[in-house]
XYZ file of C-alpha atoms in Angstrom:
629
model
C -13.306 -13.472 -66.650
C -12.926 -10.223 -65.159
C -16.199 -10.088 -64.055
C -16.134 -13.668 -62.468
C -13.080 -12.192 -60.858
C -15.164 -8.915 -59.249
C -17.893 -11.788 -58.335
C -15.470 -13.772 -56.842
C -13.773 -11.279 -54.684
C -17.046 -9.953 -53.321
C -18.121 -13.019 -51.903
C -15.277 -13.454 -50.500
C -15.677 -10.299 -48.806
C -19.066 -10.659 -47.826
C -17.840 -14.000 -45.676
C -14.733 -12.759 -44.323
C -16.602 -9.537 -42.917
C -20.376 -11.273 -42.181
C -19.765 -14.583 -41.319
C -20.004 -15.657 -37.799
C -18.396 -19.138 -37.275
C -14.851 -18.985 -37.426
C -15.373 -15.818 -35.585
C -17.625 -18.093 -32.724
C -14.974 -20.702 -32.889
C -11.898 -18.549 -31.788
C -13.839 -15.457 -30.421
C -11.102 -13.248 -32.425
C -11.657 -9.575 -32.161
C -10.565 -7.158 -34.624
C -8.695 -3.909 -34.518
C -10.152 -0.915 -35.526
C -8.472 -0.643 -39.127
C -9.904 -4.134 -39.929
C -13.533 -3.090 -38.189
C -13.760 0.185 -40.374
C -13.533 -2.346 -43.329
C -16.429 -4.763 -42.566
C -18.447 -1.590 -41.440
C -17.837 0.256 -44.947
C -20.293 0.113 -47.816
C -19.094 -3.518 -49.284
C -18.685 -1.783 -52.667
C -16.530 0.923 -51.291
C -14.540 -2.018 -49.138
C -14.745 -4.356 -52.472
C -13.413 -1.237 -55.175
C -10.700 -0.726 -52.242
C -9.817 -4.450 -51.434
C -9.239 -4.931 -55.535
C -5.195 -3.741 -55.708
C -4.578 -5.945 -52.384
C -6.569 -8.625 -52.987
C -3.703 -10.722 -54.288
C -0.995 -9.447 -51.361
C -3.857 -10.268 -49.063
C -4.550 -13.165 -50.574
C -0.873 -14.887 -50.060
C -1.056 -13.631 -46.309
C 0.033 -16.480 -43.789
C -2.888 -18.078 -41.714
C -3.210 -17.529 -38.041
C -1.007 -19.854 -36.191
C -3.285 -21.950 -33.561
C -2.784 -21.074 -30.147
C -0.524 -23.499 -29.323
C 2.095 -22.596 -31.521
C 1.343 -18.826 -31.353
C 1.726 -18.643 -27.406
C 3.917 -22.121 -26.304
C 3.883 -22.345 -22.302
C 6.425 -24.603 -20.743
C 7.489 -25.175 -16.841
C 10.172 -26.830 -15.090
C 11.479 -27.627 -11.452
C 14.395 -25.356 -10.692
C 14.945 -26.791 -7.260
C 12.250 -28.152 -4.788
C 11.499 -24.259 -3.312
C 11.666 -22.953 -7.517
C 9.549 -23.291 -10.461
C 11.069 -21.791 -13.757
C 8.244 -20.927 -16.061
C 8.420 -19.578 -20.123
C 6.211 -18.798 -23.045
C 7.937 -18.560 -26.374
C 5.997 -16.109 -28.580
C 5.834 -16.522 -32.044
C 6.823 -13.283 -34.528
C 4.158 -10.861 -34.934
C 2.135 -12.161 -31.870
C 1.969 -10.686 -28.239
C 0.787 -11.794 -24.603
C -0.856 -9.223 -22.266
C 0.481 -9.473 -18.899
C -2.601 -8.528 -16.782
C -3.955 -11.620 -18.256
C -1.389 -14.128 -16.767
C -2.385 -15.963 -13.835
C -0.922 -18.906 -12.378
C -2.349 -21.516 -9.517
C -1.496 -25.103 -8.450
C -4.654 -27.937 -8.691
C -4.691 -30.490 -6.259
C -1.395 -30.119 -5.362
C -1.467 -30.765 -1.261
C 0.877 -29.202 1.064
C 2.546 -26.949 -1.619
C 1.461 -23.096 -2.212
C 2.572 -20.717 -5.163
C 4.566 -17.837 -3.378
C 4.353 -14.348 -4.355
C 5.897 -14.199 -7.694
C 6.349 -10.828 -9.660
C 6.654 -10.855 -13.627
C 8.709 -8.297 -15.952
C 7.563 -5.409 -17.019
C 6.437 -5.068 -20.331
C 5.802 -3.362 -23.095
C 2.997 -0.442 -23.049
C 0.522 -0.431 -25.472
C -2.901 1.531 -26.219
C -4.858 -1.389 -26.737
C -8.501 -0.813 -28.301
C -10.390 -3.056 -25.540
C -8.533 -2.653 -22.586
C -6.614 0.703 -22.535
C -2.978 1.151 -21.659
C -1.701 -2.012 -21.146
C 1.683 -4.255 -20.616
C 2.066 -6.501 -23.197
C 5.343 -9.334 -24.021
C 6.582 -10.404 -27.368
C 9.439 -13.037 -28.567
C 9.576 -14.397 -25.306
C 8.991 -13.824 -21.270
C 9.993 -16.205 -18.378
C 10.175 -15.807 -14.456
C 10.704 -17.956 -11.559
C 7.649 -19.001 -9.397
C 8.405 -19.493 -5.400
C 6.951 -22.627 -3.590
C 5.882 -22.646 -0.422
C 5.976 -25.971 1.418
C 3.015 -26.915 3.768
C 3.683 -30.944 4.081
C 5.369 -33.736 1.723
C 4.126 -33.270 -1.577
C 6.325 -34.722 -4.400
C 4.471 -33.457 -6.979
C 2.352 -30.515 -8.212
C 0.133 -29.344 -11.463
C 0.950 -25.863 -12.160
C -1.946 -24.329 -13.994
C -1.559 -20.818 -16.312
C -3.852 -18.432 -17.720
C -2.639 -16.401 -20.383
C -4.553 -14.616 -23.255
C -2.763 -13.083 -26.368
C -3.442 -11.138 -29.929
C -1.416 -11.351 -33.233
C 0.026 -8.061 -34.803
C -2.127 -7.745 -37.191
C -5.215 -7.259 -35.093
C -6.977 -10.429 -33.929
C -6.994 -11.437 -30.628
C -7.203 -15.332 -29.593
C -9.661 -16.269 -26.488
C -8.260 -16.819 -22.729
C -6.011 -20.028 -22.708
C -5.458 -22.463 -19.567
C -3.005 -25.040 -20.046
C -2.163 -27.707 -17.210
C 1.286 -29.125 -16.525
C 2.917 -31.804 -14.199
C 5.795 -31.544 -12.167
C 7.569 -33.928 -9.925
C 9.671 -32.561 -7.171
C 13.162 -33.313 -6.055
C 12.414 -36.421 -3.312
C 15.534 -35.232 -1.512
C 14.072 -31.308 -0.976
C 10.860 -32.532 0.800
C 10.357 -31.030 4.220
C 11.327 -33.262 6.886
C 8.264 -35.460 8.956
C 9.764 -34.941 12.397
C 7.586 -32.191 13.878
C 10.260 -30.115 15.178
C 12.133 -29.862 12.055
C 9.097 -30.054 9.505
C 8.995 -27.029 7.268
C 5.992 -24.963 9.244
C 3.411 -22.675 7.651
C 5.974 -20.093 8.899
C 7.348 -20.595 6.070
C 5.418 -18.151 3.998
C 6.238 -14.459 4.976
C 2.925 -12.884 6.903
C 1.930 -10.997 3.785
C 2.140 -14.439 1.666
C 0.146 -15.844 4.228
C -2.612 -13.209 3.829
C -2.805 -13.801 0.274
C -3.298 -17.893 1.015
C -5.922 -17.358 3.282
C -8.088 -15.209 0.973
C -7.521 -17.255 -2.110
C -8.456 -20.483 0.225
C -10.649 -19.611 3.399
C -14.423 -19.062 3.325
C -15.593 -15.416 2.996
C -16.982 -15.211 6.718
C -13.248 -16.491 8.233
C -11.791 -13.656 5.956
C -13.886 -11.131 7.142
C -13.431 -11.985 10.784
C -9.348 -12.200 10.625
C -9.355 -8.478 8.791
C -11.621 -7.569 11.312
C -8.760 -8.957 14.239
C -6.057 -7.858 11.979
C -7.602 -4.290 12.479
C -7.815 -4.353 16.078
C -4.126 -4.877 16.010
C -2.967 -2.105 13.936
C -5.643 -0.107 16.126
C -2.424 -0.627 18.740
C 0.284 0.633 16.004
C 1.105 4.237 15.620
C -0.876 3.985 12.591
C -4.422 5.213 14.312
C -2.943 7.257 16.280
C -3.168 10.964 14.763
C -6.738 10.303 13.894
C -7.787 10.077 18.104
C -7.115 14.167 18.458
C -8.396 14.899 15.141
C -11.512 12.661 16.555
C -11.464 14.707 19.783
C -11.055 17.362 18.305
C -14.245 17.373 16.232
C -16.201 15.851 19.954
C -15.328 18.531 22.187
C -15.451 21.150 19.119
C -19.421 21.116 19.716
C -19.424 21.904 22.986
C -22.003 21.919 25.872
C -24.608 20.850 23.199
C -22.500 16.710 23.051
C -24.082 13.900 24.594
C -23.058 9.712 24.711
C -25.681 9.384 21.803
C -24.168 12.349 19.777
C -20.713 11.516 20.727
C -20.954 7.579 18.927
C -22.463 9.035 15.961
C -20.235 11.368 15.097
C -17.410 8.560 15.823
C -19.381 6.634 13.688
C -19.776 8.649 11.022
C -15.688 9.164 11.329
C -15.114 5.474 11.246
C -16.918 4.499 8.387
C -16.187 7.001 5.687
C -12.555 6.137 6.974
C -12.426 2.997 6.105
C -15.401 3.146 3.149
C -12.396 5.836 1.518
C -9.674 3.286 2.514
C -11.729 0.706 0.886
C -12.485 2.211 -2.646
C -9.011 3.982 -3.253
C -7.170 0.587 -1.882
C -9.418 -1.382 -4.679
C -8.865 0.914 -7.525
C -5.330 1.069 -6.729
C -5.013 -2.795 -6.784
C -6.935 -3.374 -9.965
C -5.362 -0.677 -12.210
C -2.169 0.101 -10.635
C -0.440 2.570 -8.604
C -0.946 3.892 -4.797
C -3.230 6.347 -5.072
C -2.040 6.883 -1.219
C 0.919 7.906 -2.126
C -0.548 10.576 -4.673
C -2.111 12.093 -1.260
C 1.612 12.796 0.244
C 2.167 15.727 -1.812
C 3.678 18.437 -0.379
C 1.085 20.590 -1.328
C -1.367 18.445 0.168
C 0.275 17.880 3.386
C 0.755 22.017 3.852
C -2.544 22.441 2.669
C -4.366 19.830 5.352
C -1.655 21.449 8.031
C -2.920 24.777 7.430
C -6.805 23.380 7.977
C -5.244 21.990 11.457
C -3.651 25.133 11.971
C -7.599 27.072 11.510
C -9.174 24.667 13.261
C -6.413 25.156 16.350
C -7.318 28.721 16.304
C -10.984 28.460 16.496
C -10.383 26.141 19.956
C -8.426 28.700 21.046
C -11.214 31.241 20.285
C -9.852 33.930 17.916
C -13.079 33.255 15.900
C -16.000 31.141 15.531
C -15.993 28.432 12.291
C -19.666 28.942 11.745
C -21.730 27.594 8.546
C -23.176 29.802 6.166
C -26.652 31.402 6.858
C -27.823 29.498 3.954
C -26.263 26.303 4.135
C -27.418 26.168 8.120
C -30.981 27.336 7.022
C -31.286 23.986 4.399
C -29.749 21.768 7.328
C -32.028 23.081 9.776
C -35.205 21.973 7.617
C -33.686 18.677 6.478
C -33.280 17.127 10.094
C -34.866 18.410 13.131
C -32.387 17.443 15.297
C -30.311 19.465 13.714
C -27.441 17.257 12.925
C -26.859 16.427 9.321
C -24.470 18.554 9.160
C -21.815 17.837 11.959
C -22.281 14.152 10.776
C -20.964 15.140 7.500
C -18.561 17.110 8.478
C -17.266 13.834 10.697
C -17.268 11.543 7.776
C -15.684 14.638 5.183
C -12.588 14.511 7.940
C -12.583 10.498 8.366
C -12.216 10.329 4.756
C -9.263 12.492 4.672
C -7.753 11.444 7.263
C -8.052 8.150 5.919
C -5.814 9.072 2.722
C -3.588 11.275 4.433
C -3.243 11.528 8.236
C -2.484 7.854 8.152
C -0.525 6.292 5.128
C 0.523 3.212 6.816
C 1.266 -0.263 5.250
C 1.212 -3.387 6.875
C 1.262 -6.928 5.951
C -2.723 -7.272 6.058
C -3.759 -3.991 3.848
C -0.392 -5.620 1.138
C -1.805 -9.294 1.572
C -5.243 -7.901 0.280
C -4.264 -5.018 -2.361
C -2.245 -8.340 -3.380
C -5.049 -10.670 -3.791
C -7.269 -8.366 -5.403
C -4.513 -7.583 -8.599
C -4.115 -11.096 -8.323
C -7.343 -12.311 -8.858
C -9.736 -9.427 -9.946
C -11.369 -10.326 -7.028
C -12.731 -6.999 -5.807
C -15.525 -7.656 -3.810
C -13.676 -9.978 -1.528
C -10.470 -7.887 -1.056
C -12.181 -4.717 -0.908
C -15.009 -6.621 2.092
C -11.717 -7.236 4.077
C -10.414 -4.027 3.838
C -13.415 -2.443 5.003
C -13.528 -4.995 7.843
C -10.053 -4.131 8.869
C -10.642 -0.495 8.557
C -13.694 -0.858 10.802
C -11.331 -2.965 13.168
C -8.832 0.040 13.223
C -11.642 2.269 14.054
C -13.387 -0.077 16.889
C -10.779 2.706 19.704
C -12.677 5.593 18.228
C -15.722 4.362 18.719
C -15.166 3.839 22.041
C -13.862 7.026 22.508
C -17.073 8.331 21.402
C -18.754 6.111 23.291
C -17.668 7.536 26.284
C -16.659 11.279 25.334
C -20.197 12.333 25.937
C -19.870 11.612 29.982
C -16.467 12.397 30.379
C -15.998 15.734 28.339
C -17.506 18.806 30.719
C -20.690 20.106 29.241
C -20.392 23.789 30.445
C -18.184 26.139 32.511
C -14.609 27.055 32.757
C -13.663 23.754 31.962
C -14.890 23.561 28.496
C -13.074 26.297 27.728
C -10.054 24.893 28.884
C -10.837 21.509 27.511
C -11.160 23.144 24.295
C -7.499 25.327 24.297
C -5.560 21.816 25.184
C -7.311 20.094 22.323
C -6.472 23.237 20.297
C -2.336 22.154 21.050
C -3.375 18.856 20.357
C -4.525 20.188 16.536
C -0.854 22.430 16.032
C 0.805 19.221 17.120
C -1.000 17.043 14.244
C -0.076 19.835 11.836
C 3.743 19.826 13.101
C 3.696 15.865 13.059
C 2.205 16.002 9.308
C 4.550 18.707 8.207
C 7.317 16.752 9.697
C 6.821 15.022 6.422
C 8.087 17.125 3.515
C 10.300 19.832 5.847
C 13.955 19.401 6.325
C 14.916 16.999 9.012
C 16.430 19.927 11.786
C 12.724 22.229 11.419
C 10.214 20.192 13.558
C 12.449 19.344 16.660
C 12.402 23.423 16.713
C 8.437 24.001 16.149
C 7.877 20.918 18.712
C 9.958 23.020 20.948
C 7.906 26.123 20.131
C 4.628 24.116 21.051
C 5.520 22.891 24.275
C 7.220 26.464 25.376
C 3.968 28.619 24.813
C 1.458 26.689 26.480
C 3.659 26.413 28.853
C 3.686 29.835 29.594
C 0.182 30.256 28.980
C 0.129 27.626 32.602
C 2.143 30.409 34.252
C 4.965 27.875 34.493
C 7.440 30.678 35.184
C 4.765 32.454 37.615
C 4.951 31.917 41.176
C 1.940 29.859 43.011
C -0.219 31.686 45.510
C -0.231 30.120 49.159
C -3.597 29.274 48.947
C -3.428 27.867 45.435
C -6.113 24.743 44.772
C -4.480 21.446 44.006
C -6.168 21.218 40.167
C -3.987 24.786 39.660
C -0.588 23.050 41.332
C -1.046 20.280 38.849
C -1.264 22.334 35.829
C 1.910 24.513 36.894
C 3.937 20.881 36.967
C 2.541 20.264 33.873
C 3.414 23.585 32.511
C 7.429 23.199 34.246
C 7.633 19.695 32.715
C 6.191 20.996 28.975
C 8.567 24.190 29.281
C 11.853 21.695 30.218
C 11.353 19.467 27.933
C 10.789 22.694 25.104
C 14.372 24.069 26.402
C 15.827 20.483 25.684
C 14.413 20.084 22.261
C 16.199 23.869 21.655
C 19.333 22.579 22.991
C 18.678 19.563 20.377
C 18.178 21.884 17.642
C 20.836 23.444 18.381
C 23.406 20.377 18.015
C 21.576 19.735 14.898
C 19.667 16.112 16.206
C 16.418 15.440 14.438
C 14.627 12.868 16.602
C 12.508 15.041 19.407
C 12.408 11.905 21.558
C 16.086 12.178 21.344
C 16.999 15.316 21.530
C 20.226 14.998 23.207
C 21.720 12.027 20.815
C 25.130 12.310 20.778
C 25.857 14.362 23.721
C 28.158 12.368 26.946
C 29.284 13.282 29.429
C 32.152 11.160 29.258
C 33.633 11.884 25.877
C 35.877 9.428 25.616
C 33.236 6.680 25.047
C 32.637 7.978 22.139
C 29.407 8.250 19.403
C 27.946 4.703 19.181
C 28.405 3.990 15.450
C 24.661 4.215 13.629
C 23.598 1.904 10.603
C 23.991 3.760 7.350
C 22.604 2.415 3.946
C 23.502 2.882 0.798
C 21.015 4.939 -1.490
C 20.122 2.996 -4.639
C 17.268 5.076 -6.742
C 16.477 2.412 -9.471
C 16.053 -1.200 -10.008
C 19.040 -1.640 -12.003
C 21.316 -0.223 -9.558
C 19.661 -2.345 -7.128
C 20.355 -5.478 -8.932
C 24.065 -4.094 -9.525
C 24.640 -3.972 -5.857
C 22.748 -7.703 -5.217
C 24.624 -9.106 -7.345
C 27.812 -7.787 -6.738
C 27.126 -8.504 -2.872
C 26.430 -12.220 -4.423
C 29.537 -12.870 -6.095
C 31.509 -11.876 -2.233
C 29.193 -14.463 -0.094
C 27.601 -11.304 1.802
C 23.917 -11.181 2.628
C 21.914 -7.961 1.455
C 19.236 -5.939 3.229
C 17.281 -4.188 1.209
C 14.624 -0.860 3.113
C 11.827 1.127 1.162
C 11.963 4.140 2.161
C 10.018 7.438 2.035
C 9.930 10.586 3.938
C 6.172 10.893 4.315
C 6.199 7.002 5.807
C 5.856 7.587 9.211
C 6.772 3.808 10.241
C 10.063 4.703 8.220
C 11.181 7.167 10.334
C 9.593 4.840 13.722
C 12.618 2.114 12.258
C 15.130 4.110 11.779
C 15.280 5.598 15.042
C 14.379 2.769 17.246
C 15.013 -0.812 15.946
C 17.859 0.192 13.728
C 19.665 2.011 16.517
C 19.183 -0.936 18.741
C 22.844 -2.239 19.702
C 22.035 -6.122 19.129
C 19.859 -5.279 15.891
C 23.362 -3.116 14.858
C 25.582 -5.802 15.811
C 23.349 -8.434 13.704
C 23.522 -6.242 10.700
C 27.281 -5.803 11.106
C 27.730 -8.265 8.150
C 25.217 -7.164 5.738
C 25.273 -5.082 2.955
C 22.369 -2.410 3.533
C 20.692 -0.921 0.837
C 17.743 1.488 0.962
C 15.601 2.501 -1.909
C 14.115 6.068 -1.110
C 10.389 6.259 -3.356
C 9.299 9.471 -1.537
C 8.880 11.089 -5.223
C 6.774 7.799 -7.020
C 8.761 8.555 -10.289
C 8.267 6.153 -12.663
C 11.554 4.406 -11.276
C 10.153 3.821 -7.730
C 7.433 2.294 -9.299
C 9.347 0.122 -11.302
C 10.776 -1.474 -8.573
C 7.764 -1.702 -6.160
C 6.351 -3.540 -8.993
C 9.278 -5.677 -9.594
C 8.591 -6.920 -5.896
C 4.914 -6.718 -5.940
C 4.944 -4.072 -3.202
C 2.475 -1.575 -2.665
C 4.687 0.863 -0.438
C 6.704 1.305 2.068
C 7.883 0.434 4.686
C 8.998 -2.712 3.301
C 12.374 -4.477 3.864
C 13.783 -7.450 1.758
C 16.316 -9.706 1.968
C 18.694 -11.489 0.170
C 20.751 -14.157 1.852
C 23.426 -15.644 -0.335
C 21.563 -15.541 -3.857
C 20.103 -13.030 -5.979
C 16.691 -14.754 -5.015
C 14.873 -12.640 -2.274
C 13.996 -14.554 0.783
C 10.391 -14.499 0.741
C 9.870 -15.798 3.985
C 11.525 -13.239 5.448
C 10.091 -9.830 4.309
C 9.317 -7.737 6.686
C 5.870 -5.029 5.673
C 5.461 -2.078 7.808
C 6.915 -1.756 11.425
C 8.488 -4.026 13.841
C 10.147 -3.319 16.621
C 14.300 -3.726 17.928
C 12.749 -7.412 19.354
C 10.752 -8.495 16.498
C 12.993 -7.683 13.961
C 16.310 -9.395 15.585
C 14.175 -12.658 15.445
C 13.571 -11.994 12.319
C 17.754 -11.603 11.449
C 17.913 -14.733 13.558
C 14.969 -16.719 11.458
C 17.412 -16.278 8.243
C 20.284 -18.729 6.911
């Protein structure tokens, strides 16, 4: 018997650890304890299986999948779907691998809809990951496009059990019938419009549901339009900069190819770092807004400033010029390199803005997994954002002087131009009072350097008359900005804030938010606000987000933008530091940064339609105030 026993046990063994079907039928994968097993030598596995073999033995089965992971959905309200999974004990759900999506569901959308965090885990196939046990349920936002009564709400979900088997991807399919009541109305004034859908929900829609030519062609328009935003900006001196750096020796041809070069390692870098941040979390843009990093690129604006100003020549080594020089006859691999080296950079850190298109696509792509897609529109819009730049190029080489006086003088402005991108990015990380001080230092020395306080010869030319108004005007301006300073203001196109000349009209009252730093202070304060009937605003905030600062000192201090946030409760959640807190709750909203604002009108429901990603000005944003119930 106890050799029938041994017999027994080993073939047993030999099937659990060799056989392929069940393994074919449920693709189960095993952990690495259970692996080391069927790897052993089968005696060593069977002499170590023989004190367990009974414990083992009188295990439990696998549950099937349906009982292990149960999925169930239900109507809310005609805008709401509440979804669920109950897990069963000693199972667990990963929660990269839920997806949801309606089937043939006309005139309804899914909304944006953000899950829990879970639970991290060091999982053996798929790294650090979020996983759910006993249960998890969210609500799922509808977006209404026409007069659909009913939709099929499809999930994808994919789970393991404890004990080290994992179950294949699962899909179930459920139907749904709508309130009749809730349907949008069929007059066409009143019907519920595709406005419906906040911009960056809209974004997310169209990639999901438009052909891959349309999507490339609307990133490509959506770049043109943030080529008008103060988001491309900064990169036009740095751009000059590099144009005029070269001298007499630029031409048209020379010019657009260094442009080039600019533009497309711009948005090739914007591209890549956007995708990886989408598919495995994080903004890797934000990691770029170091201090360190923003003194450090300062400083290189600072030595490049210099070098137009000619206290020394930034030369390549004899070596390095020597290899270039036999690579490319023309001489001008290197300059092109040099061009895309700074468009990259300036990419990650001249530039960190976030509007609805670049958070519709980051969006899509952690959505679906869909990287080629998200990451082709990016680059389109990038290359939209850059189409100014080329121009510039494009016509740099015939309006830049070649040789002379001129180019000298061409060269010192630009060289203010580069100290005022280094004072703009240190504005960043220094204390609020410093810059409206080195702004005024800027404009003050060149100004003197234009003999603004020297008197004009009588037979003075009219180019030099110009320049001395130019130099008065910068010198002003740098005396006002000192007087600024000096009443402590902040703002260097306001220098004078606060000062009247009439004192008894007062300071005009400015819109102050409460600081929240966490997401359950945050939901504190909403609901609180909730249980007194008073709407809440909620800003992301962070002081390296340039469009930030662009709200807070002109649409906020707007009088009828003030007046229409009179009855809200304002709330701003400052993630300059990306602690593990601020990006709890940029998760929590699916948000990849600021500046985002959020509201919440009379629930503790944000009002999707409504968000607001990256800047709008006093106008734009009181229609928005007006657009909400």
């Amino acid at each position: 018997m106890p050799f029938l026993k041994i017999i027994f046990v080993f073939i047993v063994t030999f099937l659990v650890s060799s056989t392929g079907g069940y393994a074919e039928e449920t693709q189960l994968r095993s952990e690495p304890s259970l692996t080391v097993l069927a790897s052993a030598n089968p005696l060593a596995g069977l002499i170590d299986s023989l004190p367990t073999f009974k414990q083992n033995a009188s295990e439990e089965p696998l549950l099937p999948a349906e009982q292990a992971f149960q999925f169930f959905a239900e109507v809310k309200d005609a805008n709401t779907v509440h979804v669920n999974w109950v897990i069963a004990k000693g199972y667990y759900l990963y929660r990269e691998k839920i997806k949801l999506e309606l089937i043939n569901s006309q005139g309804i959308q899914l909304g944006t809809y953000t899950m829990p965090r879970g639970t991290t885990k060091q999982d053996e196939a798929f790294g650090t990951v979020e996983i759910f046990h006993d249960e998890l349920a969210f609500d799922v936002p509808l977006n209404h496009l026409g007069d659909s009564a009913a939709i099929t709400l499809k999930a994808k979900y994919q789970g393991c059990a404890e004990r080290g088997v994992c179950y294949p991807p699962m899909n179930k399919t459920i139907s749904l019938e709508l309130p009749s009541g809730q349907k949008s109305m069929q007059d066409g004034v009143t019907s519920t419009p595709v406005s419906e859908l906040s911009e960056q929900d809209q974004i997310v829609q169209s990639l999901h549901h438009d052909s891959g030519g349309v999507v490339l062609l609307s990133f490509f328009g959506f770049g043109l339009l943030l080529s008008m935003t103060p988001c491309i900006f900064p990169m036009i001196p740095i751009l000059s900069g590099i144009i005029v750096g070269h001298g007499n020796r630029i031409t048209t041809a020379r010019a657009f190819f260094l442009s080039l070069s600019y533009v497309v390692a711009s948005a090739f870098t914007y591209t890549v770092f956007g995708v990886l941040a989408a598919l495995f979390g994080g903004n890797l843009q934000t990691t770029f807004q170091q201090p360190w990093i923003i003194g450090l690129f300062s400083g290189v604006f600072v030595l490049l400033s210099l070098s137009m100003f000619g206290f020394y020549d930034l030369e390549l080594p004899n070596s390095l010029k020597t290899k270039l020089h036999n690579s490319s006859v023309k001489h001008q691999d290197g300059s092109l390199w040099g061009a895309a080296i700074m468009g990259a950079l300036s990419s990650l850190i001249v530039g960190p803005c976030v509007a609805a298109p670049l958070a519709g696509a980051l969006i899509f792509i952690g959505q679906s997994g869909n990287a080629l897609l998200g990451g082709s529109a990016l680059f389109a819009m990038g290359m939209g954002m850059g189409v100014p730049l080329l121009l510039l190029g494009a016509s740099a080489g015939k309006l830049l002087p070649k040789a002379g006086g001129w180019l000298y003088s061409t060269k010192a402005v630009f060289g203010v131009i580069m100290l005022g991108v280094a004072v703009w990015m240190l504005s960043r990380i220094l204390p609020p009072s410093v810059p409206i001080l080195l702004w005024s230092i800027l404009l003050i020395l060149p100004a003197i350097y234009l003999n603004a306080l020297e008197p004009l010869p009588l037979n003075s030319s009219g180019w030099s008359k110009l320049w001395k108004g130019v130099g008065l005007m910068m010198f002003a301006y740098g005396l006002i900005l000192l007087i600024g300073f000096s009443m402590g203001n902040d703002n260097p196109l306001k220098p004078l804030k606060g000062f009247a000349v009439n004192t008894s009209q007062g300071v005009e009252e400015e819109v102050v938010f409460e600081r929240i730093s966490n997401l359950a202070a945050l939901e504190a304060k909403v609901h609180e606000a909730t249980l007194n009937h008073q709407p809440v605003m909620v800003d992301f905030y962070a002081d390296w987000c340039i469009s930030c600062k662009e709200m807070e000192a002109y649409t906020f201090t707007d009088p009828k933008v003030k007046k229409a946030l009179s009855t809200y409760k304002l709330l701003q959640l400052d993630v300059t530091k990306d602690s593990d807190d601020d990006k709890a709750v940029l998760a929590k909203f699916n948000l990849i940064g600021p500046p985002a604002i959020l509201f919440f009108s009379g629930s503790e429901q944000e009002d999707t339609a409504h968000r607001v990603i990256g800047y709008q000005d006093a106008e734009t944003f009181l229609k928005t105030l007006q657009g909400i119930k």
